[in-house]
Amino acid sequence: MKKHGIKIVSVILALTMVFSGFSIVGASAADAGTTLKNAGVGILGGIVKGLLSAINFVVPDNKNFVKMDDYKNDYFYSGTETMLDEPAANAVWSLGYAKASLVPTDWQSKTYYLGGFMSMQNGMSNKVEEVIDDMQARVIAVSDGSGRGVTIFANIDSIGFANGDIKTIRKYLQEMDLGVKINSVNVSSTHCHSCIDTQGLWTNTFSKLGKNMLKAYLPFTEMESGVDADYIEFLCRTVAAAMKTAIADMKEGTMTYAVKTLDAGYFNNKNRKSATAHMSDMTRFIFTPFDKSARPTMLVNIAAHPDIAGLAVNKVDNGRQLSGDYVYYMGDTIENAGYNFMFVNGAIAGIYAGRGLTNDGVSLERRYQQSERYGREMGNIALNLTNSYDAIASRADWDTINKEMAEGGEGYTLWFEGWTPTTERELKPLLNIYITTAMVQVTNPLILLVGKLNLANYAVIKDHHKYYINTEIGYMEMGDVKVALMPGEIVQDLVAGGASLTAEGSFSGKDFGYKTIRELFGEDTICFGLMNDAIGYVVPDNDYSLGIVDDHYQELISLGNVTASSIMKGFAEIAEKVN
């Protein structure tokens, strides 16, 4: 045992030296202006990678890993068969909506874990103890009347949902008698940090880590699943059933679109300093049925982490409270105004909900109340994008506002003070959608280890000595609105451009070398993020380091240093096909 331990230590040291050397070369070779700080981050990154690679070296592959030649991309939808330039003859929008709760009825008798945070303040235990509001799935089924099929979008209140589980939803949907042609089934996550764990990294983690580390070496044994398999089964069937309901609910009507740039104070930008893009737009689609007795549906897209309610800060708010965070309260506000509510997050990377403008200096006993205030303010903004100040003020609850102004004092900000409405336009009934895949090599040894130990539901593909994950990317046109469908948490520079893509602004001192989403498709292209896969952070290759410090923590939760280029190459290929 002693000799075996010495061998392991030797491997770790050797790999550390090798990877550290590579990092130093990369940092010093960039140009003469490479800073000592970057060199230090590079050295630390090499050490981290070396240690993790050494552990990977002695842990065998998961039995569920698939050889490249044996991999089958089942339950995949490629979108509309053609990309039309104009609406088809007699085309008309149709849309159906459904919503379902994902809170299990046995949450008080069975142990469930929240995904998103694990803190010393709650003893590293995030068991659900209280349900504050709800964890939901929201679904729309939409068609442009061209006969090319129905497009489905589902949004799940969760930290993330892997493509393998999304395929399970599609499988259950295919087993149903729907009566329509489906061209794509797209599932995104809100990335809420206070809902039941759907990725496996927060569910009794340390116990499963130890057990699976042992089982990795034992033949004829099955590792424990990172997630609660029964819960994922319940979730998949519930979402598939909601999709069927949305299809049955489809009605003809009109579609409008509005966009407004919000005050930057609504977004807490914790991105690395090199990532300079800041997309603070709120975009809004409204479907209005011709049937005046039917509810219209509003889809809202902003980019902000729903991470407020789940953070453990004291004995009361200890990270064990289930909440849909600000998304729930945004939806509740919009629904109370007579709409169905659909949400899709954007390119969120290090962008969080900035609560300074919504907490307003008033007394808030519980942390989720901050989520509520942020969500309700976002909901009111969404409802009033095209309304004038006078129209908003005439309907405002001035008794509550005056009371809160007195309490908050200088900390109070009236959300519609100085308000300028935006314009809204009707969209032609034209829906083009193109979905493809991007094969991403897993170069982050931590993520590979997570896969080997069965803690997350990734379909890992092995080709000789390299490992890959096949993720989905896509492009959509709703009328004249262009949308990039992107997996994971996207650094906004990859969409809108920024310093991290340049040699001068990046860690490596090299250019990224690939076009951004808006360079490929147009300056007004928006992002639907966390779509069809949860692959962690997507960081530009040239700004990637496992050095952890100096804003490089995101890389630990990323597939690796070629994720961004693999995805952006795929989008460049899409652009060639659709432009």
XYZ file of C-alpha atoms in Angstrom:
579
model
C 0.000 0.000 0.000
C 2.880 2.327 0.830
C 4.577 1.704 -2.537
C 1.246 2.215 -4.306
C 0.812 5.546 -2.507
C 4.315 6.649 -3.498
C 3.532 5.809 -7.129
C 0.345 7.876 -7.030
C 2.177 10.841 -5.477
C 4.890 10.508 -8.115
C 2.311 10.575 -10.883
C 0.652 13.649 -9.365
C 3.963 15.505 -9.070
C 5.037 14.559 -12.562
C 1.754 15.625 -14.109
C 1.765 18.833 -12.083
C 5.214 19.732 -13.404
C 4.210 18.921 -16.961
C 0.968 20.898 -16.919
C 2.555 23.779 -14.993
C 5.256 23.968 -17.615
C 2.697 24.117 -20.399
C 0.855 26.933 -18.642
C 4.018 28.963 -18.106
C 4.953 28.595 -21.752
C 1.462 29.658 -22.818
C 1.528 32.689 -20.567
C 5.064 33.809 -21.428
C 4.736 33.169 -25.152
C 1.691 35.367 -25.521
C 3.625 38.628 -25.783
C 5.995 40.808 -23.806
C 3.085 42.413 -21.981
C 2.006 39.230 -20.242
C 1.688 40.074 -16.575
C 3.201 38.306 -13.615
C -0.334 37.797 -12.350
C -1.321 35.836 -15.438
C 1.823 33.764 -15.140
C 0.882 32.951 -11.542
C -2.655 32.043 -12.538
C -1.214 29.846 -15.264
C 1.054 28.043 -12.818
C -1.822 27.504 -10.395
C -3.998 26.297 -13.254
C -1.341 23.795 -14.219
C -1.139 22.516 -10.658
C -4.912 22.140 -10.381
C -5.132 20.380 -13.727
C -2.192 18.160 -12.880
C -3.661 17.038 -9.563
C -7.085 16.369 -11.048
C -5.566 14.579 -14.030
C -3.577 12.374 -11.682
C -6.757 11.346 -9.868
C -8.418 10.661 -13.215
C -5.461 8.533 -14.203
C -6.162 6.033 -11.421
C -9.988 6.076 -11.669
C -11.327 3.734 -14.370
C -13.842 4.824 -16.972
C -17.524 4.633 -16.151
C -19.124 1.511 -17.597
C -21.722 3.757 -19.226
C -19.178 5.591 -21.374
C -19.871 4.973 -25.065
C -17.345 4.362 -27.815
C -17.521 6.920 -30.609
C -18.347 4.215 -33.164
C -21.241 2.985 -31.005
C -22.756 6.389 -30.200
C -26.289 7.026 -31.479
C -27.906 10.436 -31.300
C -31.398 9.188 -30.497
C -34.429 11.395 -29.879
C -32.941 14.328 -31.761
C -35.035 16.869 -33.686
C -33.378 18.937 -36.404
C -36.036 21.647 -36.760
C -37.998 22.794 -39.780
C -37.132 20.951 -42.975
C -36.691 24.206 -44.874
C -35.880 27.837 -44.044
C -38.511 30.100 -45.593
C -37.841 33.725 -46.532
C -41.498 34.734 -46.352
C -44.583 33.332 -44.625
C -46.395 30.532 -46.427
C -49.684 31.273 -48.162
C -52.483 31.806 -45.622
C -49.984 31.370 -42.762
C -51.058 32.265 -39.235
C -49.488 31.929 -35.799
C -50.790 29.223 -33.468
C -49.665 28.807 -29.873
C -50.623 26.632 -26.930
C -49.520 26.856 -23.309
C -49.245 24.592 -20.289
C -47.724 24.749 -16.828
C -47.064 22.079 -14.195
C -45.654 21.935 -10.686
C -42.487 19.890 -10.217
C -42.672 19.770 -6.426
C -43.131 16.103 -5.434
C -46.086 15.378 -3.177
C -43.867 13.389 -0.801
C -41.317 16.139 -0.167
C -42.107 16.152 3.563
C -41.628 12.391 3.991
C -38.780 11.748 1.541
C -35.398 13.462 1.460
C -34.792 15.755 -1.507
C -31.796 17.991 -2.071
C -31.602 21.465 -3.566
C -29.181 22.068 -6.424
C -27.002 25.146 -6.644
C -25.316 25.812 -3.318
C -23.507 23.834 -0.666
C -22.260 25.822 2.297
C -20.469 25.381 5.593
C -23.224 27.567 7.043
C -25.743 24.761 6.624
C -23.383 21.925 7.461
C -22.950 21.091 3.766
C -26.495 19.716 3.830
C -29.113 21.180 1.507
C -32.056 18.891 2.242
C -35.427 20.440 1.457
C -37.045 21.586 4.707
C -39.510 24.182 3.439
C -41.368 24.918 0.195
C -41.761 28.672 -0.097
C -43.543 28.948 -3.448
C -43.213 26.487 -6.361
C -40.877 24.750 -8.791
C -42.495 24.758 -12.210
C -42.272 23.666 -15.817
C -43.687 26.049 -18.409
C -44.339 24.953 -21.993
C -45.350 26.571 -25.260
C -46.152 24.810 -28.533
C -45.976 27.156 -31.511
C -46.489 26.944 -35.273
C -46.403 29.432 -38.141
C -49.077 27.576 -40.113
C -46.682 26.620 -42.902
C -47.217 22.886 -42.456
C -43.605 22.344 -41.362
C -44.597 21.181 -37.902
C -44.938 22.370 -34.321
C -42.020 23.757 -32.308
C -42.036 23.059 -28.575
C -40.219 25.009 -25.881
C -40.182 23.953 -22.236
C -38.558 25.872 -19.406
C -37.790 24.088 -16.151
C -37.115 25.658 -12.773
C -33.820 23.908 -12.042
C -30.082 24.419 -11.769
C -29.648 22.657 -15.105
C -30.957 19.763 -17.148
C -28.651 17.451 -19.094
C -29.233 16.565 -22.722
C -29.563 12.892 -21.785
C -32.552 13.692 -19.572
C -34.025 15.971 -22.235
C -33.909 13.016 -24.612
C -35.936 11.063 -22.048
C -38.616 13.774 -22.159
C -38.622 13.528 -25.953
C -38.909 9.749 -25.733
C -41.986 9.986 -23.514
C -43.488 12.601 -25.835
C -42.969 10.348 -28.853
C -44.892 7.597 -27.083
C -47.996 9.822 -26.944
C -50.680 10.247 -29.582
C -50.248 13.929 -30.416
C -51.964 14.250 -33.773
C -49.419 16.772 -35.073
C -45.950 16.776 -36.593
C -43.200 17.939 -34.236
C -40.151 19.637 -35.743
C -38.223 20.305 -32.536
C -38.472 19.837 -28.784
C -36.362 22.346 -26.882
C -35.891 22.296 -23.116
C -34.105 24.966 -21.105
C -33.451 25.573 -17.425
C -33.987 28.744 -15.433
C -30.720 27.909 -13.610
C -32.499 28.413 -10.297
C -30.243 27.702 -7.294
C -33.083 26.822 -4.914
C -34.928 23.986 -6.663
C -34.517 20.216 -6.418
C -31.173 19.050 -7.789
C -31.518 17.833 -11.368
C -27.813 17.469 -12.145
C -26.520 15.256 -9.342
C -23.759 17.449 -7.979
C -25.665 18.433 -4.836
C -27.587 15.259 -3.936
C -25.893 13.637 -0.938
C -22.677 14.344 -2.786
C -19.959 13.279 -0.386
C -21.588 9.973 0.523
C -22.081 9.043 -3.138
C -18.603 10.230 -4.026
C -17.028 7.801 -1.567
C -19.263 4.887 -2.520
C -18.821 5.374 -6.250
C -15.068 5.785 -5.914
C -14.997 2.300 -4.394
C -17.495 0.810 -6.849
C -15.457 2.127 -9.768
C -12.928 -0.629 -9.073
C -15.417 -3.409 -8.391
C -16.791 -5.556 -11.220
C -20.503 -6.425 -11.404
C -21.519 -3.416 -9.298
C -23.604 -0.419 -10.269
C -22.657 3.063 -9.144
C -25.261 5.193 -7.434
C -26.847 7.839 -9.634
C -25.909 11.411 -8.818
C -29.509 12.520 -9.155
C -32.581 10.997 -7.563
C -33.552 8.713 -10.459
C -37.179 8.429 -9.325
C -37.517 12.196 -9.194
C -36.014 12.653 -12.659
C -38.489 10.069 -13.965
C -41.350 12.025 -12.386
C -40.042 15.288 -13.831
C -39.585 13.913 -17.350
C -43.067 12.422 -17.465
C -44.603 15.595 -16.017
C -42.904 17.817 -18.593
C -43.826 15.480 -21.466
C -47.462 15.516 -20.315
C -47.382 19.327 -20.178
C -46.083 19.367 -23.755
C -49.055 17.300 -24.865
C -51.381 19.696 -23.044
C -49.758 22.696 -24.744
C -50.233 21.100 -28.165
C -53.911 20.489 -27.435
C -54.238 24.119 -26.277
C -52.995 25.642 -29.556
C -55.064 28.550 -30.871
C -54.583 30.942 -33.778
C -53.583 34.533 -33.149
C -50.964 37.264 -33.569
C -47.400 37.615 -32.263
C -45.701 40.858 -31.215
C -42.159 41.666 -30.088
C -40.646 44.402 -27.934
C -37.190 44.994 -26.472
C -35.891 47.518 -23.942
C -32.461 48.087 -22.439
C -32.819 48.080 -18.651
C -30.807 49.982 -16.072
C -27.496 48.149 -15.578
C -28.184 48.230 -11.841
C -30.676 45.392 -12.292
C -27.781 43.087 -13.141
C -24.868 42.274 -10.849
C -21.968 41.646 -13.210
C -19.616 39.210 -11.477
C -17.981 38.184 -14.717
C -14.234 38.151 -15.100
C -12.913 41.626 -15.788
C -11.892 40.567 -19.284
C -15.512 39.810 -20.253
C -16.724 43.302 -21.049
C -20.039 42.692 -22.824
C -23.108 43.474 -20.745
C -26.427 42.500 -22.296
C -29.055 44.204 -20.142
C -31.963 43.989 -22.578
C -35.356 42.573 -21.715
C -37.034 41.016 -24.736
C -40.728 40.184 -24.810
C -42.910 38.149 -27.140
C -46.702 38.323 -26.733
C -49.065 35.899 -28.446
C -52.647 37.160 -28.523
C -55.319 34.621 -29.553
C -58.060 35.662 -31.935
C -60.394 34.103 -29.370
C -60.855 37.031 -26.974
C -61.897 34.697 -24.164
C -58.489 32.959 -24.223
C -55.484 34.210 -22.273
C -52.562 35.729 -24.171
C -49.090 34.298 -23.534
C -46.035 36.391 -22.705
C -42.487 35.078 -23.152
C -39.788 37.086 -21.356
C -36.039 36.789 -21.897
C -33.412 38.446 -19.688
C -29.989 37.278 -18.493
C -29.659 36.922 -14.718
C -28.927 34.076 -12.289
C -31.931 33.151 -10.097
C -29.660 32.511 -7.110
C -31.083 34.768 -4.411
C -33.269 32.504 -2.282
C -30.955 29.489 -2.199
C -27.863 30.975 -0.584
C -27.369 29.895 3.029
C -26.847 33.000 5.172
C -28.266 32.224 8.634
C -30.192 29.657 10.665
C -33.527 30.621 9.122
C -32.386 31.023 5.536
C -30.067 28.033 5.634
C -30.125 26.974 1.996
C -32.831 24.362 2.571
C -35.809 26.347 1.272
C -37.269 25.416 -2.112
C -38.150 28.438 -4.210
C -38.566 29.283 -7.873
C -36.702 32.500 -7.016
C -37.381 35.693 -8.949
C -38.719 33.766 -11.958
C -41.675 32.515 -9.916
C -42.620 36.020 -8.763
C -42.132 37.521 -12.208
C -44.509 34.874 -13.494
C -47.007 35.405 -10.691
C -47.100 39.130 -11.412
C -47.600 38.616 -15.150
C -50.199 35.884 -14.620
C -52.169 38.095 -12.235
C -52.354 40.626 -15.068
C -54.111 38.055 -17.264
C -51.282 36.390 -19.198
C -49.759 32.959 -19.405
C -46.063 33.285 -18.524
C -43.076 31.745 -20.291
C -39.451 32.469 -19.389
C -36.107 31.787 -21.026
C -32.829 32.901 -19.469
C -30.095 34.428 -21.588
C -26.302 34.346 -21.693
C -25.869 34.397 -17.935
C -22.255 33.316 -17.233
C -21.340 35.617 -14.312
C -24.465 37.813 -14.488
C -26.622 37.830 -11.354
C -29.776 39.613 -10.236
C -28.785 43.061 -8.975
C -31.065 43.710 -6.024
C -29.991 47.228 -5.057
C -32.699 48.772 -7.214
C -35.403 46.380 -6.020
C -34.670 45.913 -2.301
C -35.298 49.668 -2.008
C -33.879 49.934 1.489
C -36.990 48.371 3.038
C -36.849 45.788 5.816
C -36.805 42.221 4.486
C -36.738 39.456 7.082
C -36.347 36.525 4.700
C -33.945 36.152 1.811
C -36.657 34.937 -0.571
C -38.367 38.308 -0.115
C -35.481 39.802 -2.093
C -36.299 37.303 -4.856
C -39.924 38.374 -4.689
C -39.172 42.080 -4.976
C -36.811 41.540 -7.906
C -39.251 39.228 -9.669
C -42.262 41.464 -9.210
C -40.336 44.494 -10.463
C -39.182 42.524 -13.517
C -42.777 41.419 -14.032
C -44.060 44.985 -13.884
C -41.381 46.123 -16.315
C -42.330 43.331 -18.738
C -45.998 44.270 -18.526
C -45.284 47.939 -19.200
C -42.523 47.977 -21.818
C -44.687 49.935 -24.247
C -46.702 51.992 -21.744
C -46.089 55.647 -20.913
C -45.077 56.987 -17.512
C -48.526 58.504 -17.044
C -50.253 55.219 -17.867
C -48.066 53.336 -15.401
C -48.458 55.967 -12.679
C -52.240 55.997 -13.037
C -52.393 52.290 -12.159
C -49.684 52.269 -9.483
C -50.380 51.330 -5.861
C -49.353 54.683 -4.423
C -50.311 53.801 -0.851
C -47.734 50.992 -0.833
C -45.185 53.077 -2.748
C -45.437 56.013 -0.320
C -45.141 53.694 2.674
C -42.032 52.032 1.249
C -40.538 55.388 0.253
C -40.839 56.524 3.855
C -39.154 53.356 5.107
C -36.470 53.081 2.442
C -35.521 56.738 2.369
C -32.655 57.451 0.008
C -32.388 53.733 -0.737
C -35.775 53.669 -2.438
C -35.929 53.790 -6.237
C -39.237 54.048 -8.093
C -38.896 51.613 -10.984
C -40.782 53.756 -13.502
C -39.182 57.092 -12.551
C -37.923 58.696 -15.772
C -39.546 55.880 -17.741
C -39.356 55.888 -21.529
C -41.565 53.340 -23.302
C -40.266 51.191 -26.106
C -42.019 50.260 -29.327
C -43.677 46.988 -30.208
C -43.996 45.407 -33.629
C -46.119 42.612 -35.001
C -44.204 39.598 -36.277
C -45.065 37.898 -39.539
C -46.105 34.233 -39.084
C -42.703 32.804 -39.929
C -40.848 30.332 -37.704
C -37.598 28.868 -39.002
C -35.581 26.674 -36.672
C -32.396 24.720 -37.324
C -30.894 22.402 -34.699
C -27.598 20.562 -34.968
C -24.968 19.106 -32.654
C -21.486 20.125 -31.565
C -19.029 17.486 -30.409
C -17.092 19.033 -27.505
C -13.946 17.439 -26.138
C -13.900 17.218 -22.339
C -10.519 18.613 -21.321
C -11.466 19.610 -17.775
C -10.345 16.691 -15.573
C -12.824 17.638 -12.839
C -15.807 17.236 -15.170
C -14.355 13.995 -16.511
C -14.043 12.731 -12.945
C -17.679 13.678 -12.291
C -18.603 11.554 -15.304
C -16.442 8.640 -14.232
C -18.057 8.647 -10.792
C -21.593 8.830 -12.218
C -22.468 12.060 -10.423
C -24.055 13.744 -13.466
C -26.089 12.432 -16.376
C -23.686 13.198 -19.197
C -23.465 10.838 -22.158
C -19.670 10.675 -22.315
C -18.265 9.451 -25.625
C -14.762 7.984 -25.808
C -12.601 8.013 -28.900
C -9.241 6.368 -28.209
C -7.860 8.384 -25.262
C -10.093 11.415 -25.683
C -13.518 12.078 -24.192
C -16.393 14.045 -25.705
C -19.909 15.257 -25.006
C -22.287 15.789 -27.916
C -24.338 18.887 -27.176
C -27.017 20.691 -29.175
C -26.953 24.183 -30.674
C -29.521 25.943 -32.798
C -30.756 29.016 -34.597
C -34.323 30.293 -34.859
C -36.190 33.060 -36.627
C -39.509 34.235 -35.152
C -40.698 36.646 -37.800
C -37.672 38.912 -38.178
C -36.323 38.195 -34.672
C -33.164 36.085 -34.707
C -32.420 33.781 -31.773
C -29.330 31.710 -30.973
C -30.205 28.582 -28.973
C -27.123 27.995 -26.822
C -26.324 25.337 -24.197
C -24.825 26.139 -20.813
C -23.902 29.435 -19.197
C -22.522 31.588 -21.991
C -19.986 34.369 -21.484
C -21.748 37.307 -23.134
C -18.668 38.297 -25.156
C -19.349 35.213 -27.311
C -22.704 36.712 -28.257
C -22.028 40.450 -28.405
C -18.229 40.729 -28.574
C -15.863 41.893 -25.854
C -12.307 42.183 -24.572
C -11.969 38.531 -23.571
C -11.971 37.609 -27.258
C -8.904 39.752 -27.954
C -5.208 39.160 -27.391
C -4.949 42.348 -25.344
C -7.849 41.526 -23.052
C -7.484 37.789 -22.515
C -5.521 35.624 -20.125
C -3.533 33.882 -22.856
C -2.596 36.983 -24.812
C -4.095 35.445 -27.955
C -7.168 36.210 -30.031
C -10.166 33.879 -29.787
C -10.274 33.639 -33.559
C -13.968 32.898 -34.136
C -16.903 35.147 -34.972
C -19.464 36.057 -32.338
C -23.159 35.242 -32.602
C -23.998 38.781 -33.673
C -21.215 38.831 -36.247
C -22.653 35.632 -37.699
C -26.369 36.416 -37.630
C -26.823 40.142 -37.035
C -26.525 42.797 -34.331
C -30.039 42.256 -32.967
C -29.680 38.496 -32.421
C -30.762 37.449 -28.930
C -29.698 34.425 -26.899
C -31.836 31.691 -25.370
C -29.319 30.191 -22.960
C -29.130 26.912 -21.031
C -31.025 25.456 -23.974
C -31.118 21.695 -24.602
C -28.143 20.966 -22.337
C -26.438 21.941 -19.091
C -22.723 21.952 -19.891
C -21.562 24.498 -17.331
C -19.776 27.705 -18.238
C -18.778 28.396 -21.825
C -15.592 30.464 -21.613
C -13.568 31.700 -24.624
C -10.661 29.321 -25.237
C -8.105 32.122 -25.137
C -9.303 33.311 -21.720
C -9.478 29.864 -20.125
C -7.396 28.775 -17.131
C -8.009 26.329 -14.300
C -6.163 28.737 -12.023
C -9.364 29.364 -9.999
C -8.241 32.793 -8.696
C -8.599 36.149 -10.468
C -12.131 35.433 -11.735
C -11.239 32.055 -13.237
C -13.552 29.994 -11.002
C -15.944 29.437 -13.921
C -13.512 27.109 -15.650
C -13.875 24.495 -12.899
C -17.496 24.072 -13.983
C -16.790 23.973 -17.704
C -16.231 21.082 -20.103
C -12.819 22.518 -20.884
C -10.676 24.855 -22.920
C -12.154 24.060 -26.358
C -15.836 24.300 -25.442
C -16.389 27.794 -26.803
C -14.535 27.186 -30.072
C -16.366 23.897 -30.646
C -19.715 25.619 -30.177
C -18.870 28.720 -32.198
C -17.541 26.587 -35.070
C -20.934 24.911 -35.063
C -22.726 28.245 -35.202
C -20.494 29.349 -38.080
C -21.610 26.243 -39.971
C -25.248 27.051 -39.183
C -24.741 30.588 -40.489
C -23.417 29.233 -43.784
C -26.566 27.147 -44.178
C -29.181 29.721 -43.196
C -27.774 33.063 -44.351
